[in-house]
CSV table of C-alpha atoms in Angstrom, one decimal:
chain,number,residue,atom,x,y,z
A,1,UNK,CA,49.9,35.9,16.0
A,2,UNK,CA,50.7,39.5,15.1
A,3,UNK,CA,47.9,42.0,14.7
A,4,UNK,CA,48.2,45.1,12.2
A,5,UNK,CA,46.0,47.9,10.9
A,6,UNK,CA,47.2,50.6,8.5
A,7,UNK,CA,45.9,54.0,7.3
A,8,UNK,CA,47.1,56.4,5.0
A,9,UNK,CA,45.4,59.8,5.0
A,10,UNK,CA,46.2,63.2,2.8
A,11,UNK,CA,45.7,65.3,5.5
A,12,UNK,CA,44.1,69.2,5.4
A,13,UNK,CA,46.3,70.9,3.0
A,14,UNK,CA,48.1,68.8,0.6
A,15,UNK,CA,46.7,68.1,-2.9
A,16,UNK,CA,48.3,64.6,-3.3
A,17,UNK,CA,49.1,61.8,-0.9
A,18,UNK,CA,52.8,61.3,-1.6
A,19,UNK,CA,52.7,58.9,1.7
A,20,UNK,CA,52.6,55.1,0.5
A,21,UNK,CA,52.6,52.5,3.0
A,22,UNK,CA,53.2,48.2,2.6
A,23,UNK,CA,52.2,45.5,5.3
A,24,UNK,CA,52.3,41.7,4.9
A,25,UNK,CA,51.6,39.2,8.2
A,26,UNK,CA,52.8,36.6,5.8
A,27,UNK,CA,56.3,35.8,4.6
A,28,UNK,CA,58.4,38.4,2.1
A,29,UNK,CA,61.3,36.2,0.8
A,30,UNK,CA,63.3,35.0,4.0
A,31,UNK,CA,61.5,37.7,6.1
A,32,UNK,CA,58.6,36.7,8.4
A,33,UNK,CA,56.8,39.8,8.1
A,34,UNK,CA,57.2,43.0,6.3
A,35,UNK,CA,56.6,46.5,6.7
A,36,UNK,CA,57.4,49.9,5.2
A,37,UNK,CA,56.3,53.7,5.8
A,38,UNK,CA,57.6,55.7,2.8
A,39,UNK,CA,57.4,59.4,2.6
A,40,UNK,CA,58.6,60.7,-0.7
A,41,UNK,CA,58.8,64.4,-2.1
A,42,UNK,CA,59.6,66.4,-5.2
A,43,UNK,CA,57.6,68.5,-7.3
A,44,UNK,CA,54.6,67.6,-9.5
A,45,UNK,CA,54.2,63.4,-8.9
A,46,UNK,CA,57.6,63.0,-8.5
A,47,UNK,CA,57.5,62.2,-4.8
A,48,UNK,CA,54.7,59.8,-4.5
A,49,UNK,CA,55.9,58.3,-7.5
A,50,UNK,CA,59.4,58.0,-5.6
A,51,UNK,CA,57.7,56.4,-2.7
A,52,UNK,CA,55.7,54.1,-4.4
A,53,UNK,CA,58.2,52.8,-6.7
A,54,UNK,CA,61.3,52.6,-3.3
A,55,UNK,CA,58.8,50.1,-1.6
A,56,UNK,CA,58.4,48.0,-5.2
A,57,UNK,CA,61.8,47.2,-5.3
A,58,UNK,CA,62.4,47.2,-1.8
A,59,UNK,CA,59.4,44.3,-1.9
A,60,UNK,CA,60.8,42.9,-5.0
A,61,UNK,CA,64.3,42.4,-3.8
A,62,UNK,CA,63.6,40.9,-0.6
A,63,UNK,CA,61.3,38.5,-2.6
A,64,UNK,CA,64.2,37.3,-4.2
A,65,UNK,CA,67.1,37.6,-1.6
A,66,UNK,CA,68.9,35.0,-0.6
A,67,UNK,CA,70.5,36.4,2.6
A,68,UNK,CA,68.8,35.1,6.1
A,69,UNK,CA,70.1,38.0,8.2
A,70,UNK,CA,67.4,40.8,8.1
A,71,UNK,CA,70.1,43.9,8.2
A,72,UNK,CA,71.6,42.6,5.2
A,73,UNK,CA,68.0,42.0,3.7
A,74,UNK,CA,67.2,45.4,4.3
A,75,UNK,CA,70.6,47.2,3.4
A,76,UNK,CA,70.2,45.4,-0.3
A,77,UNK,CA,66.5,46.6,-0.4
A,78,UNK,CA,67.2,50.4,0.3
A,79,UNK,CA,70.4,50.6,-1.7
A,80,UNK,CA,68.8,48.7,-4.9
A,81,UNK,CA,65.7,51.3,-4.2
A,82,UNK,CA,68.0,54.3,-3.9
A,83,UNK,CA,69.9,53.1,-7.5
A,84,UNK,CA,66.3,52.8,-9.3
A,85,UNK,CA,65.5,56.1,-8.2
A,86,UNK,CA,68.6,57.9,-9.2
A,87,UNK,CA,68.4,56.0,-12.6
A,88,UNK,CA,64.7,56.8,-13.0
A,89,UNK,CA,65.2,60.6,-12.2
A,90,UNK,CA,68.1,60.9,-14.3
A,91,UNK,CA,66.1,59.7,-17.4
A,92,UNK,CA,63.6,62.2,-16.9
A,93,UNK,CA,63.5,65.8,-16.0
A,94,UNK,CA,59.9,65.9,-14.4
A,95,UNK,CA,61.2,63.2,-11.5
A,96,UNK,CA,64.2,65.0,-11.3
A,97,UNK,CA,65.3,66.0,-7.2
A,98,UNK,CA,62.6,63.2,-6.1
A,99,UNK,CA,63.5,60.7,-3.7
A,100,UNK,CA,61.8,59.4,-0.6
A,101,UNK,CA,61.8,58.8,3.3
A,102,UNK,CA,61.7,54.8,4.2
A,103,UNK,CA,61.2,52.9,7.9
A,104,UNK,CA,61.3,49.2,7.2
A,105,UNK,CA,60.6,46.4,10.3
A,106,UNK,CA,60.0,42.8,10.5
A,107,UNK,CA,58.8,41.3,13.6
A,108,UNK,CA,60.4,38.2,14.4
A,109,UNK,CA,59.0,36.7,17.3
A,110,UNK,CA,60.4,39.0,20.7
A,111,UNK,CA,62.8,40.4,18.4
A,112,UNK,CA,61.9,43.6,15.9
A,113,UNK,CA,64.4,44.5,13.2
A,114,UNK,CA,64.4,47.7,11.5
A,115,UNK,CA,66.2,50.3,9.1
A,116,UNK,CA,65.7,53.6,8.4
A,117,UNK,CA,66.3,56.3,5.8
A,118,UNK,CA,64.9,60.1,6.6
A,119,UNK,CA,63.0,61.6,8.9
A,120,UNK,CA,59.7,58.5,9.0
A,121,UNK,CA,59.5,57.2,12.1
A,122,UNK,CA,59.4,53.7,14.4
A,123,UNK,CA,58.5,54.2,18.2
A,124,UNK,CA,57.2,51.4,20.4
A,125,UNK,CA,54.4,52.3,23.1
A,126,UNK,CA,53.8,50.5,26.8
A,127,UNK,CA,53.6,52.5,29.6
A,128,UNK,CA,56.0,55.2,27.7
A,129,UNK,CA,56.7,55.7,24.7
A,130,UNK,CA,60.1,55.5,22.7
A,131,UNK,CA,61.4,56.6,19.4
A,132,UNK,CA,63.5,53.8,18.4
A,133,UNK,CA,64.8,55.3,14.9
A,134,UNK,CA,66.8,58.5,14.5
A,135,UNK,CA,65.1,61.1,12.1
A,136,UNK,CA,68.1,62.2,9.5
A,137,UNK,CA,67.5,65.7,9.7
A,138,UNK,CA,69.4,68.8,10.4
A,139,UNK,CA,67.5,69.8,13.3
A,140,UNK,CA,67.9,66.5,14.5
A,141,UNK,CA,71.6,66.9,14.1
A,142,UNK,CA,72.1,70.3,15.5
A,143,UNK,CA,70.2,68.5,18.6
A,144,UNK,CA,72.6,65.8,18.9
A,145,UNK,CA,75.6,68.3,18.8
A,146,UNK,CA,74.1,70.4,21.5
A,147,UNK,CA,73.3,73.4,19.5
A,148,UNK,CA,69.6,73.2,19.4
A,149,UNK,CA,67.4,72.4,22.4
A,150,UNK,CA,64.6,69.3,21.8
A,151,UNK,CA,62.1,71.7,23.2
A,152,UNK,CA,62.9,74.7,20.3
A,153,UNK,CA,63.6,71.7,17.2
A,154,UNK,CA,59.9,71.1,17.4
A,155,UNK,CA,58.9,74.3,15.7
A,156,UNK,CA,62.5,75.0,14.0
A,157,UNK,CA,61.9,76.8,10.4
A,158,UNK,CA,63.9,73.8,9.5
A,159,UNK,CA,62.5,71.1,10.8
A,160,UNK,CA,61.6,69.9,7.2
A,161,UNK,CA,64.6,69.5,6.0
A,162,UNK,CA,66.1,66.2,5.8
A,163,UNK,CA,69.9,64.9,5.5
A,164,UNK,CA,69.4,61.2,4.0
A,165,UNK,CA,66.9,59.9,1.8
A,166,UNK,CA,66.6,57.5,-0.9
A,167,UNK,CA,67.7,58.9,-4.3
A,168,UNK,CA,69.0,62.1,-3.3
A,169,UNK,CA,72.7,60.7,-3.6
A,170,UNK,CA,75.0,57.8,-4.8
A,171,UNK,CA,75.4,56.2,-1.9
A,172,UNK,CA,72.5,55.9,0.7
A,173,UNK,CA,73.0,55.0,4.2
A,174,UNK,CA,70.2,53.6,6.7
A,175,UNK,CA,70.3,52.9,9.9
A,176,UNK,CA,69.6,49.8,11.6
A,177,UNK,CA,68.4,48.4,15.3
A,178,UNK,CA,67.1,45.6,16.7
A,179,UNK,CA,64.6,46.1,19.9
A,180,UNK,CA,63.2,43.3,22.2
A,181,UNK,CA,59.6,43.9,22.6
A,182,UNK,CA,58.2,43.4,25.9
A,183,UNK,CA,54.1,41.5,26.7
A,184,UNK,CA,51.4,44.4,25.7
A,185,UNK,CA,54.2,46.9,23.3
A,186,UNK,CA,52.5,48.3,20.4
A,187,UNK,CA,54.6,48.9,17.2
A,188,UNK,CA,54.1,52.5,15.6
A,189,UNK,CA,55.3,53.4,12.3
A,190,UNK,CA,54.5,57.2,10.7
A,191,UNK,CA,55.5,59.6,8.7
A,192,UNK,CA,56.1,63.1,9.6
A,193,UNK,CA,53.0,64.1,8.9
A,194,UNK,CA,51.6,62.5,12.4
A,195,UNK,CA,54.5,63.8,14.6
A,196,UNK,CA,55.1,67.3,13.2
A,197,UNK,CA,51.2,67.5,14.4
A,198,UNK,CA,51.1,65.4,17.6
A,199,UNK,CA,53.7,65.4,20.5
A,200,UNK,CA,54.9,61.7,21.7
A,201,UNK,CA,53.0,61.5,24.4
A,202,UNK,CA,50.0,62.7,22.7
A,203,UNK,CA,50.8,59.9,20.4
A,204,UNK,CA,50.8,57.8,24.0
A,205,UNK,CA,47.6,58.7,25.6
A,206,UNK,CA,46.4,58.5,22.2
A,207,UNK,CA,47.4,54.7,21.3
A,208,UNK,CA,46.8,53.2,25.3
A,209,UNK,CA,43.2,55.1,25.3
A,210,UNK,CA,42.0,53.3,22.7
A,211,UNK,CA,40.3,49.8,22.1
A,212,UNK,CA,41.4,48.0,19.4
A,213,UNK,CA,44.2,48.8,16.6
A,214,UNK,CA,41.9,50.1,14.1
A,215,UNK,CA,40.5,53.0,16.7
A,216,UNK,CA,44.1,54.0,17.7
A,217,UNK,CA,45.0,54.2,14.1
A,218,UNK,CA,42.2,56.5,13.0
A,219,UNK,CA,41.8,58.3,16.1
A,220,UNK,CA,45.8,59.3,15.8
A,221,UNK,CA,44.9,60.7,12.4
A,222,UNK,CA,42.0,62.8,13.3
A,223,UNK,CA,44.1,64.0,15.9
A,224,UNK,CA,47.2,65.2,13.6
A,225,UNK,CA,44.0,66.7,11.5
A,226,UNK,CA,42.5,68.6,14.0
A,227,UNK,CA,45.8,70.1,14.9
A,228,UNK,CA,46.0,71.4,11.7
A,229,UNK,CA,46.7,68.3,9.3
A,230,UNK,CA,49.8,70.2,7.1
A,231,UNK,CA,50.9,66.8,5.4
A,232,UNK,CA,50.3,63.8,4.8
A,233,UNK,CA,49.1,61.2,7.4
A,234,UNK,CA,50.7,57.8,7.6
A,235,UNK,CA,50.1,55.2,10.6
A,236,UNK,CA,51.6,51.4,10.4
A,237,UNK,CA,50.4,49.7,13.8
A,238,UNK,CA,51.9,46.4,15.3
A,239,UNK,CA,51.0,43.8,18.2
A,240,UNK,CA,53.2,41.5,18.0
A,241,UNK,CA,52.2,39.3,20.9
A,242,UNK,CA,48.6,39.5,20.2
């Protein structure tokens, strides 16, 4: 049986939560499970009206899909979500620019699928601590081509800016992996607004120091507060083989 807990938070300095977050234990079309960490942006409500309205029709096309293979599932979801968006944004000038960060999984039984569009994260924590998903960003990039030390991206002027998200072109393009879970891994799924205020293993100490899900969930939180809470909070965690 898996265990979740969720928590969604606007943090010390941001006026609106533009975070939104989806879990479901139960079945979402052919999917066992779902769940989905959005972090949209644009100006006045336009970015939690982006990320709201990217997890609808992500929910409401995997409802209704057909496919069995979950990268499939998910490739549909994000690219029908990215086509609303654009649509919705073109029709009005107040959600024009919006568009949104997504990290989708589904747990299915050892095996965890997931895709990812942006800079919102999916690690799973044992005894360390991985980042499974690849933040689409240009720090991350200069990183990857050598330019840019991990150590120095952390506090990059930069660091905010992201090169994929949902609705900000034509075409989107996630990413996708599939990770076998070992006895006693935890699932976390955040937005940036938990990393950019808490290093991984912070995060670590944080999630294996703690009793139960719903303690590691809000005790990550008031960490990434106390260090200064800049934006918006969002935590999705998982025990799969609870």
């Amino acid at each position: 049986m898996l265990k979740t807990f969720s928590i969604t938070d606007i943090g010390r300095k941001r006026k609106v939560n533009q975070d939104y977050i989806y879990t479901s234990e139960k079945p979402v079309g052919n999917l066992p499970n779902v769940f989905i960490v959005a972090d949209g942006m644009g100006g006045h409500n336009a970015g939690d009206y982006a990320s709201k309205v990217t997890v609808e029709t992500m929910l409401a096309e995997m409802e209704n899909s057909f496919e069995k293979n979950p990268t499939l599932i998910f490739r549909k979801a994000i690219e029908e979500a990215n086509d609303v968006i654009r649509k919705r944004a073109s029709e009005d000038e107040k959600l024009e620019g919006m568009g949104t960060t997504v990290v989708v999984a589904s747990c299915m039984g050892r095996f965890l699928q997931v895709a990812n569009v942006g800079d919102s994260r999916l690690y799973v924590v044992g005894s360390k601590i991985r980042q499974i998903t690849r933040d689409h960003s240009y720090v991350e990039e200069m990183v990857r081509i050598g330019e840019l030390d991990r150590a120095d991206a952390r506090n990059h002027p930069d660091k905010n800016i992201i090169t994929r998200a949902v609705g900000a072109e034509d075409k989107v393009e996630p990413d996708f992996f599939t990770v076998e879970l070992q006895e006693g891994e935890i699932v976390l799924m955040c937005s940036d607004g938990l990393t950019n205020m808490l290093e991984d293993e912070e995060i670590r100490m944080i999630i294996s120091g703690a009793r139960d899900l719903v303690e590691k969930a809000e005790s990550l939180v008031e960490a990434a507060n106390a260090n200064g809470g800049r934006d918006n909070i969002s935590v999705i965690l998982i025990e799969p083989c609870a």
